[in-house]
PDB file of C-alpha atoms in Angstrom:
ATOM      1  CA  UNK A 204     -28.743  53.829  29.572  1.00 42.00           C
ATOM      2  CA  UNK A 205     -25.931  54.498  27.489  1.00 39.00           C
ATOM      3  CA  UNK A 206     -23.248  53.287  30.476  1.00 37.00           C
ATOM      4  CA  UNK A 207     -25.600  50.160  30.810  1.00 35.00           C
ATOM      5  CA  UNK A 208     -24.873  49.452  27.142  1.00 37.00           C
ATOM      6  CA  UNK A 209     -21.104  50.134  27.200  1.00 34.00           C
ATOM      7  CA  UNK A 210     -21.080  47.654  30.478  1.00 35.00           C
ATOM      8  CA  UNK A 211     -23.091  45.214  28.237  1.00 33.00           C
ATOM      9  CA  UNK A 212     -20.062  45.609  25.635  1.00 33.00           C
ATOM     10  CA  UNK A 213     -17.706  45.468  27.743  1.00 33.00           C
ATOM     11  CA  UNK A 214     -18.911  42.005  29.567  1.00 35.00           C
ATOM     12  CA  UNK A 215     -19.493  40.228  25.862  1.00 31.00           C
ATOM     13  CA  UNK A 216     -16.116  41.708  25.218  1.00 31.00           C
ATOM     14  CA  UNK A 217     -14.806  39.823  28.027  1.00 32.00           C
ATOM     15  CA  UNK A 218     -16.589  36.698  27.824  1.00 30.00           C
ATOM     16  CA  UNK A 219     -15.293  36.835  24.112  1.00 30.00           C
ATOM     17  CA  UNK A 220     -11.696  36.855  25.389  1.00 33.00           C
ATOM     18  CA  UNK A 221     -12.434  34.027  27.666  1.00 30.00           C
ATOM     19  CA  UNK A 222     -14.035  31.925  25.329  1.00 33.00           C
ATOM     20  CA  UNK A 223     -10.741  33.028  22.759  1.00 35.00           C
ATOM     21  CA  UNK A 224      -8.486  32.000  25.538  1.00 36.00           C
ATOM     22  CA  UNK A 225      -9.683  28.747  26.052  1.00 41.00           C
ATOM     23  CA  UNK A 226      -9.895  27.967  22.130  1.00 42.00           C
ATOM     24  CA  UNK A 227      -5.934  28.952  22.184  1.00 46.00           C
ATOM     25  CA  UNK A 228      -5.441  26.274  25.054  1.00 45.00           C
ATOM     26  CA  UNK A 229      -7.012  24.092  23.213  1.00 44.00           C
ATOM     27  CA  UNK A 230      -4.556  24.363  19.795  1.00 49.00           C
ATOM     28  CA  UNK A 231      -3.607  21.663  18.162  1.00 52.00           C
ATOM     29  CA  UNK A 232      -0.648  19.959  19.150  1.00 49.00           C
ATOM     30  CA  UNK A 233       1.547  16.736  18.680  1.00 51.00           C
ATOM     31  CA  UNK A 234       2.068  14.221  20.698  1.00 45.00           C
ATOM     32  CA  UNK A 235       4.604  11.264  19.987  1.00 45.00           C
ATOM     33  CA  UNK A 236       4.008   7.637  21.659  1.00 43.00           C
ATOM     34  CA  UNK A 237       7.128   5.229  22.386  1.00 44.00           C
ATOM     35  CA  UNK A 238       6.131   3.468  19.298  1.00 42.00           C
ATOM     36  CA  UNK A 239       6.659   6.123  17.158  1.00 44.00           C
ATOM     37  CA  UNK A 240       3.489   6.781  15.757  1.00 45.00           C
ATOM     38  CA  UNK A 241       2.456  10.236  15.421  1.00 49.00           C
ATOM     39  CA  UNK A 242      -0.934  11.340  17.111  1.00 46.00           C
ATOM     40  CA  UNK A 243      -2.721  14.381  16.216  1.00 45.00           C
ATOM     41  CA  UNK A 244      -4.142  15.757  19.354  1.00 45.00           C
ATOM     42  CA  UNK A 245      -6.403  18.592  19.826  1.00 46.00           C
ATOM     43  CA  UNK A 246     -10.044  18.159  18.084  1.00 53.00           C
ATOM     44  CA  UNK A 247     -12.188  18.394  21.076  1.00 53.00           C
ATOM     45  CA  UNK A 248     -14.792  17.052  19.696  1.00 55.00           C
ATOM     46  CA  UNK A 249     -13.182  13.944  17.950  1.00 57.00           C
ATOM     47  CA  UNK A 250     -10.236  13.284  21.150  1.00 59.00           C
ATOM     48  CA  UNK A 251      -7.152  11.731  20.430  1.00 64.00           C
ATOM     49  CA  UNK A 252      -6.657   9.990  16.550  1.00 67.00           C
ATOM     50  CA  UNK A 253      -4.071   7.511  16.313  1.00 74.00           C
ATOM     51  CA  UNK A 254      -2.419   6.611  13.178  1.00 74.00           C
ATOM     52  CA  UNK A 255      -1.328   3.038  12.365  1.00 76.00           C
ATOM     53  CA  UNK A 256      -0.713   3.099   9.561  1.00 75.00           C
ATOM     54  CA  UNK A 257       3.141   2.688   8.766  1.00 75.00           C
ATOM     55  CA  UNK A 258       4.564   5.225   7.372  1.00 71.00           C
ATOM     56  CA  UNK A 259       6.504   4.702   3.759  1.00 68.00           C
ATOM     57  CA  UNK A 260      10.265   4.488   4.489  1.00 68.00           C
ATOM     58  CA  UNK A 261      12.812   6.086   2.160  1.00 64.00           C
ATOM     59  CA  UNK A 262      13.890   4.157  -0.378  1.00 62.00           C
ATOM     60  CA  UNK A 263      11.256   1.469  -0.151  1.00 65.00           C
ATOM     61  CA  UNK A 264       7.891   1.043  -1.836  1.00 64.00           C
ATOM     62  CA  UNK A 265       5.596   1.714   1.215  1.00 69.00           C
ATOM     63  CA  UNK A 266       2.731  -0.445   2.374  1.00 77.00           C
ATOM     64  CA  UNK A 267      -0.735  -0.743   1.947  1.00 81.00           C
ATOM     65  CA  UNK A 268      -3.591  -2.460   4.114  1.00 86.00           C
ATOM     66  CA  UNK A 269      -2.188  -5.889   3.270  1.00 87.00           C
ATOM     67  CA  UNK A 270       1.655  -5.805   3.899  1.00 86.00           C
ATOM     68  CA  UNK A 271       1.578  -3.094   6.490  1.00 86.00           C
ATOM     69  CA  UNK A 272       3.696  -4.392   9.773  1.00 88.00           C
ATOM     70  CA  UNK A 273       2.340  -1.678  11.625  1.00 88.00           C
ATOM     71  CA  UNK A 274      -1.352  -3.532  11.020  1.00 90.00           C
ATOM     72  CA  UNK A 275       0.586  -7.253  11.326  1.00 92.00           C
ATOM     73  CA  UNK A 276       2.288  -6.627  14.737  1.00 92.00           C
ATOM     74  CA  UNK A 277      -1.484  -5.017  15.860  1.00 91.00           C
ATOM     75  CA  UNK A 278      -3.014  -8.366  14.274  1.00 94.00           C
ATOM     76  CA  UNK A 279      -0.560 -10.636  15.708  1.00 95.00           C
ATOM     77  CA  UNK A 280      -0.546  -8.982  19.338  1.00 92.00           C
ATOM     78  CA  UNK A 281       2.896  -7.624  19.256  1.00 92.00           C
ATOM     79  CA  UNK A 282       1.451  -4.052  19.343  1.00 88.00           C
ATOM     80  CA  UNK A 283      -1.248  -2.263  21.144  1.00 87.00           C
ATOM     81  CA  UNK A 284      -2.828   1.024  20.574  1.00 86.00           C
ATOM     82  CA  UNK A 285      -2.146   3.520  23.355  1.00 83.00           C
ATOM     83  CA  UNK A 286      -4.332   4.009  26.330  1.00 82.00           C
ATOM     84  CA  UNK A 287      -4.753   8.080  25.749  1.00 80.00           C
ATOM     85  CA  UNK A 288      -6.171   7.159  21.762  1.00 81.00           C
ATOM     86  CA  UNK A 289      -9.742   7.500  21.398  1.00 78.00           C
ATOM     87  CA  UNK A 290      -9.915   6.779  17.819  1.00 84.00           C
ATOM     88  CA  UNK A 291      -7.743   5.155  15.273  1.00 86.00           C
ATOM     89  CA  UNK A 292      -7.365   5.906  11.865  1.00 84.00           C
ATOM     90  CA  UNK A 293      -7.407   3.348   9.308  1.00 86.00           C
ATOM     91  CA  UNK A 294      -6.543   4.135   5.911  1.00 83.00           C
ATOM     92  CA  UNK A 295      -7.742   1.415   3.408  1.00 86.00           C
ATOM     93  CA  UNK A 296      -7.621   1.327  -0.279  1.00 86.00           C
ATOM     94  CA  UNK A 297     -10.990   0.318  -2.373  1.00 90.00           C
ATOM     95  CA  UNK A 298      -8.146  -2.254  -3.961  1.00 88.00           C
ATOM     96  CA  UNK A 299      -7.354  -3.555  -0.121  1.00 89.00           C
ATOM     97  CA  UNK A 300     -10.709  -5.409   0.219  1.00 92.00           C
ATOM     98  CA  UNK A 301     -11.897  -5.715  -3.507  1.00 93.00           C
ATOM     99  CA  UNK A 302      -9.115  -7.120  -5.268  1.00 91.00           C
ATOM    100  CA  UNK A 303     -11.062  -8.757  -8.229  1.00 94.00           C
ATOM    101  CA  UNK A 304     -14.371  -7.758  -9.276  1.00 94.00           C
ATOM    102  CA  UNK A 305     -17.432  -9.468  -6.691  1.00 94.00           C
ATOM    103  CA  UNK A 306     -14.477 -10.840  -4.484  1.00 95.00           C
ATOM    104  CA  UNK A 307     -13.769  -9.602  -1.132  1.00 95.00           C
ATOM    105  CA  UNK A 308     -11.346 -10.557   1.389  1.00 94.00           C
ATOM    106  CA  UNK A 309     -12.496  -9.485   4.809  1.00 95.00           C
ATOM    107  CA  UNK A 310      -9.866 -11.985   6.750  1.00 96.00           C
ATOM    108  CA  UNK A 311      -7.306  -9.418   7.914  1.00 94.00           C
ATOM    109  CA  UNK A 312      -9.697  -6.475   8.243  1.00 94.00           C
ATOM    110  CA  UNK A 313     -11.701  -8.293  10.815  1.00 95.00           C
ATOM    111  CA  UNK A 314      -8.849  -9.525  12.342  1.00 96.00           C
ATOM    112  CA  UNK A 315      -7.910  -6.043  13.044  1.00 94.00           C
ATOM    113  CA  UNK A 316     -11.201  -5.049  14.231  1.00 94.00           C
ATOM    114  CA  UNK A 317     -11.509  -7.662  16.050  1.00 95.00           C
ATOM    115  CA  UNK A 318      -8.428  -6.394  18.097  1.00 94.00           C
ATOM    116  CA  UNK A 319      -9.859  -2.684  17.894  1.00 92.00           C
ATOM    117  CA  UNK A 320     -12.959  -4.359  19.590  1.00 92.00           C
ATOM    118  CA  UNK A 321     -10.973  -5.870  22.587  1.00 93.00           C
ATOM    119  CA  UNK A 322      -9.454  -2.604  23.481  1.00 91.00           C
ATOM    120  CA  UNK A 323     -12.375  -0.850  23.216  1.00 91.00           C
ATOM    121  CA  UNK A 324     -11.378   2.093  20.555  1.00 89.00           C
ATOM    122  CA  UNK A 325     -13.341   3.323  17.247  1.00 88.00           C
ATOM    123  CA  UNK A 326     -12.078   3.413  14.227  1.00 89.00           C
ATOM    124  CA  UNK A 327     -11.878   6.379  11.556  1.00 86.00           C
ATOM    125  CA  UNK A 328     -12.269   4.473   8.086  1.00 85.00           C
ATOM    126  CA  UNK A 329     -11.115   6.147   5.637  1.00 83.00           C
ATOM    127  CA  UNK A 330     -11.147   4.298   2.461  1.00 83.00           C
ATOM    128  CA  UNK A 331      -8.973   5.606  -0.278  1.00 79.00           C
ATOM    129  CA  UNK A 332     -10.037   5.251  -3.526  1.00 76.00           C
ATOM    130  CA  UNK A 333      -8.438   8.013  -5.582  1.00 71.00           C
ATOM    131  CA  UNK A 334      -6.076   7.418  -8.003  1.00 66.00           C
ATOM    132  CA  UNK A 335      -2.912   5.124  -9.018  1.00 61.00           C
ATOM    133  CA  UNK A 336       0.506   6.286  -9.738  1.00 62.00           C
ATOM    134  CA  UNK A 337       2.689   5.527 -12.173  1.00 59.00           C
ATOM    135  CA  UNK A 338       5.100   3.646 -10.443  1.00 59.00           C
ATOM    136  CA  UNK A 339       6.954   2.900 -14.142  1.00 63.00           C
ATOM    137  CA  UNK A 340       7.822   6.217 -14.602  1.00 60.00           C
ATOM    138  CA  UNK A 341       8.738   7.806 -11.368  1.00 59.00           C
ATOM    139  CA  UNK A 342      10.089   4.868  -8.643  1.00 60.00           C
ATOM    140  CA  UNK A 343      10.361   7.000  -6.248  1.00 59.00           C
ATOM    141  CA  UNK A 344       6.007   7.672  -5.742  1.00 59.00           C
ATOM    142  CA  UNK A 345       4.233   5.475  -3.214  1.00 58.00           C
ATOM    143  CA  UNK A 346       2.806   2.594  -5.418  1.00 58.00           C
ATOM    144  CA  UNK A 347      -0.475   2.171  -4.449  1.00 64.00           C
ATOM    145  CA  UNK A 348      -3.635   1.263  -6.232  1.00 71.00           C
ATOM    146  CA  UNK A 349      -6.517   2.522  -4.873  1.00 80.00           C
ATOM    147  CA  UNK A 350      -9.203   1.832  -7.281  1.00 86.00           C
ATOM    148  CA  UNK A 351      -8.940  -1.760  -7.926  1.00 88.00           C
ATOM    149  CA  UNK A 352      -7.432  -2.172 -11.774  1.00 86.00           C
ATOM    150  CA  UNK A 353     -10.406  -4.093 -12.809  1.00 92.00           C
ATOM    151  CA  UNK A 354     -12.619  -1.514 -11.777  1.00 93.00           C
ATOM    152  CA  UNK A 355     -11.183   0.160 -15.232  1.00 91.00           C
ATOM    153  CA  UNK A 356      -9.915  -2.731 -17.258  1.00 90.00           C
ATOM    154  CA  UNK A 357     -12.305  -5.278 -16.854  1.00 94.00           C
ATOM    155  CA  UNK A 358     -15.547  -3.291 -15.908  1.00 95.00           C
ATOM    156  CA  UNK A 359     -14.557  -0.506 -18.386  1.00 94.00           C
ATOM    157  CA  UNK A 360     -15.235   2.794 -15.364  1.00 94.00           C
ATOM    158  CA  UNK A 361     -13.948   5.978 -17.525  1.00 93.00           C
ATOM    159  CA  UNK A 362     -10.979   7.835 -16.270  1.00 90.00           C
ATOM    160  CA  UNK A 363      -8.700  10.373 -16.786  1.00 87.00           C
ATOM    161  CA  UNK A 364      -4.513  10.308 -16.817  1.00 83.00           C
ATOM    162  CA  UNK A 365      -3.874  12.961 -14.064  1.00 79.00           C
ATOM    163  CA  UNK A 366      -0.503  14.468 -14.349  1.00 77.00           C
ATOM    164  CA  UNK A 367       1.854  14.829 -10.732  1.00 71.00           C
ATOM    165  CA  UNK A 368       4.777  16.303 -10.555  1.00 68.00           C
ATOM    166  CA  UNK A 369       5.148  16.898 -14.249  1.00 72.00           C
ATOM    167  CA  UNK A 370       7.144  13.388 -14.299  1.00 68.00           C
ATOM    168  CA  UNK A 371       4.379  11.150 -14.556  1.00 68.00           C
ATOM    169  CA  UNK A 372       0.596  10.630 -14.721  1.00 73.00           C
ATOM    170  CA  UNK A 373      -1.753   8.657 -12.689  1.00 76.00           C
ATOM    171  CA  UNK A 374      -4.946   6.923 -13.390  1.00 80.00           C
ATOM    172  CA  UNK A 375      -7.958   8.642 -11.403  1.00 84.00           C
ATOM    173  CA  UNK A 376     -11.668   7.780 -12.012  1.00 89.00           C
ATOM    174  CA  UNK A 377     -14.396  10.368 -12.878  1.00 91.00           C
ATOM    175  CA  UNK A 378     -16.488  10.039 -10.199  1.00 90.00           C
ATOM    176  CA  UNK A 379     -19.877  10.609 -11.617  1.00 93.00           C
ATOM    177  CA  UNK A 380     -19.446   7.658 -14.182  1.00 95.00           C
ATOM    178  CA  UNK A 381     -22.239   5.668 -13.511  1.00 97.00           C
ATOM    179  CA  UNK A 382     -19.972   2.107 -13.520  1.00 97.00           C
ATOM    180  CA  UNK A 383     -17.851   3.920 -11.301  1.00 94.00           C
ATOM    181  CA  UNK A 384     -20.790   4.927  -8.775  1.00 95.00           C
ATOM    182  CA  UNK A 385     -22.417   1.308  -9.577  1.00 97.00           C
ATOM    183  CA  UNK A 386     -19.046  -0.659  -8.316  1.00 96.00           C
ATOM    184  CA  UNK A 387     -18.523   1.885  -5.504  1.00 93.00           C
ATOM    185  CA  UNK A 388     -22.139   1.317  -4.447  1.00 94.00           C
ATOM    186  CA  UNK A 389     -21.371  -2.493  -3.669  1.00 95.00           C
ATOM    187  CA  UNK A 390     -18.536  -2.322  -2.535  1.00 93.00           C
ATOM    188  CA  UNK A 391     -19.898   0.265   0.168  1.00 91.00           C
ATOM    189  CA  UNK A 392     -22.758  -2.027   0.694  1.00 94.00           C
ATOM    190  CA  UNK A 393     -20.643  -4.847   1.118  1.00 93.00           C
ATOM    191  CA  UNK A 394     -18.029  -3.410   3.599  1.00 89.00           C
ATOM    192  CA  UNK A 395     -21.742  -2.360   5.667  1.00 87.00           C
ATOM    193  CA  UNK A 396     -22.566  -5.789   6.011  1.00 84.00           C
TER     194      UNK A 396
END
């Protein structure tokens, strides 16, 4: 009985191996398009993720949703996502599609998934809505703006001056304010329709 046990061992112990050796075949890993893009590669669960987003050039601002020629050229047909991507991953600010209070512009993001619907991918939203740098006091920081700025100076969401770096601070909401969950709320509700 005792042998039958150690055999039992020893076959888990194997299959544990086995199943460890495929998991280490399976490691993440790069892989670089002719376009430049980087893909992460590796989730097996999730397949290929391909980022269009541009990424910010030294020296320059960087882009957002609305100036991005990575999103243009995909917009405009001068691009196309490669064959081997199963999903793409969009990074949006709050600010991108809510740039006043109640207003939305939807123009360019259904252009874009309007594209992402003729070649057949999915996208990975992932809408940023975190804080905004102080561009005044250190140039060098991506500008963006996340949370649109009326969100806090016209609708009067609470927020705290989060410091980066130690050169500057940036505006980032608190999350449980209720004007802050309110706003976020329809602007969720309204991106769902």
């Amino acid at each position: 009985m005792k042998k039958l046990g150690y055999l039992l061992l020893l076959c888990v112990s194997a299959l544990s191996i086995t199943i460890l050796s495929d998991k280490a075949n399976a490691a993440e890993k790069t892989v670089y398009f002719t376009d430049t893009h980087e893909v992460l590669h590796g989730n097996p669960y999730t397949g290929t993720a391909f980022d269009i987003n541009s990424p910010k050039p030294a020296g320059s601002p960087g882009y957002t949703f609305t100036n991005d020629p990575a999103i243009t050229d995909f917009i405009n047909g001068s691009k196309t996502i490669p064959e081997d991507a199963d999903i793409v991953r969009l990074q949006i600010a709050w600010a991108d599609i809510e740039p006043s209070a109640d207003v939305f512009t939807w123009e360019r993001l259904d252009a874009f998934m309007d594209k992402i619907n003729a070649q057949g991918k999915t996208v990975e939203f992932q809408l940023l809505m975190s804080e905004s740098p102080d561009v005044a006091n250190d140039p060098n920081v991506f500008p963006y703006i996340y949370p649109p700025a009326w969100l806090f100076d016209v609708k009067g969401a609470s927020f705290r001056m989060a410091p980066y770096n130690g050169i500057y601070s940036a505006k980032q909401p608190i999350y449980y304010d209720p004007i802050f969950l309110a706003e976020l709320k329809k602007a969720i509700d309204a991106f769902a329709d």
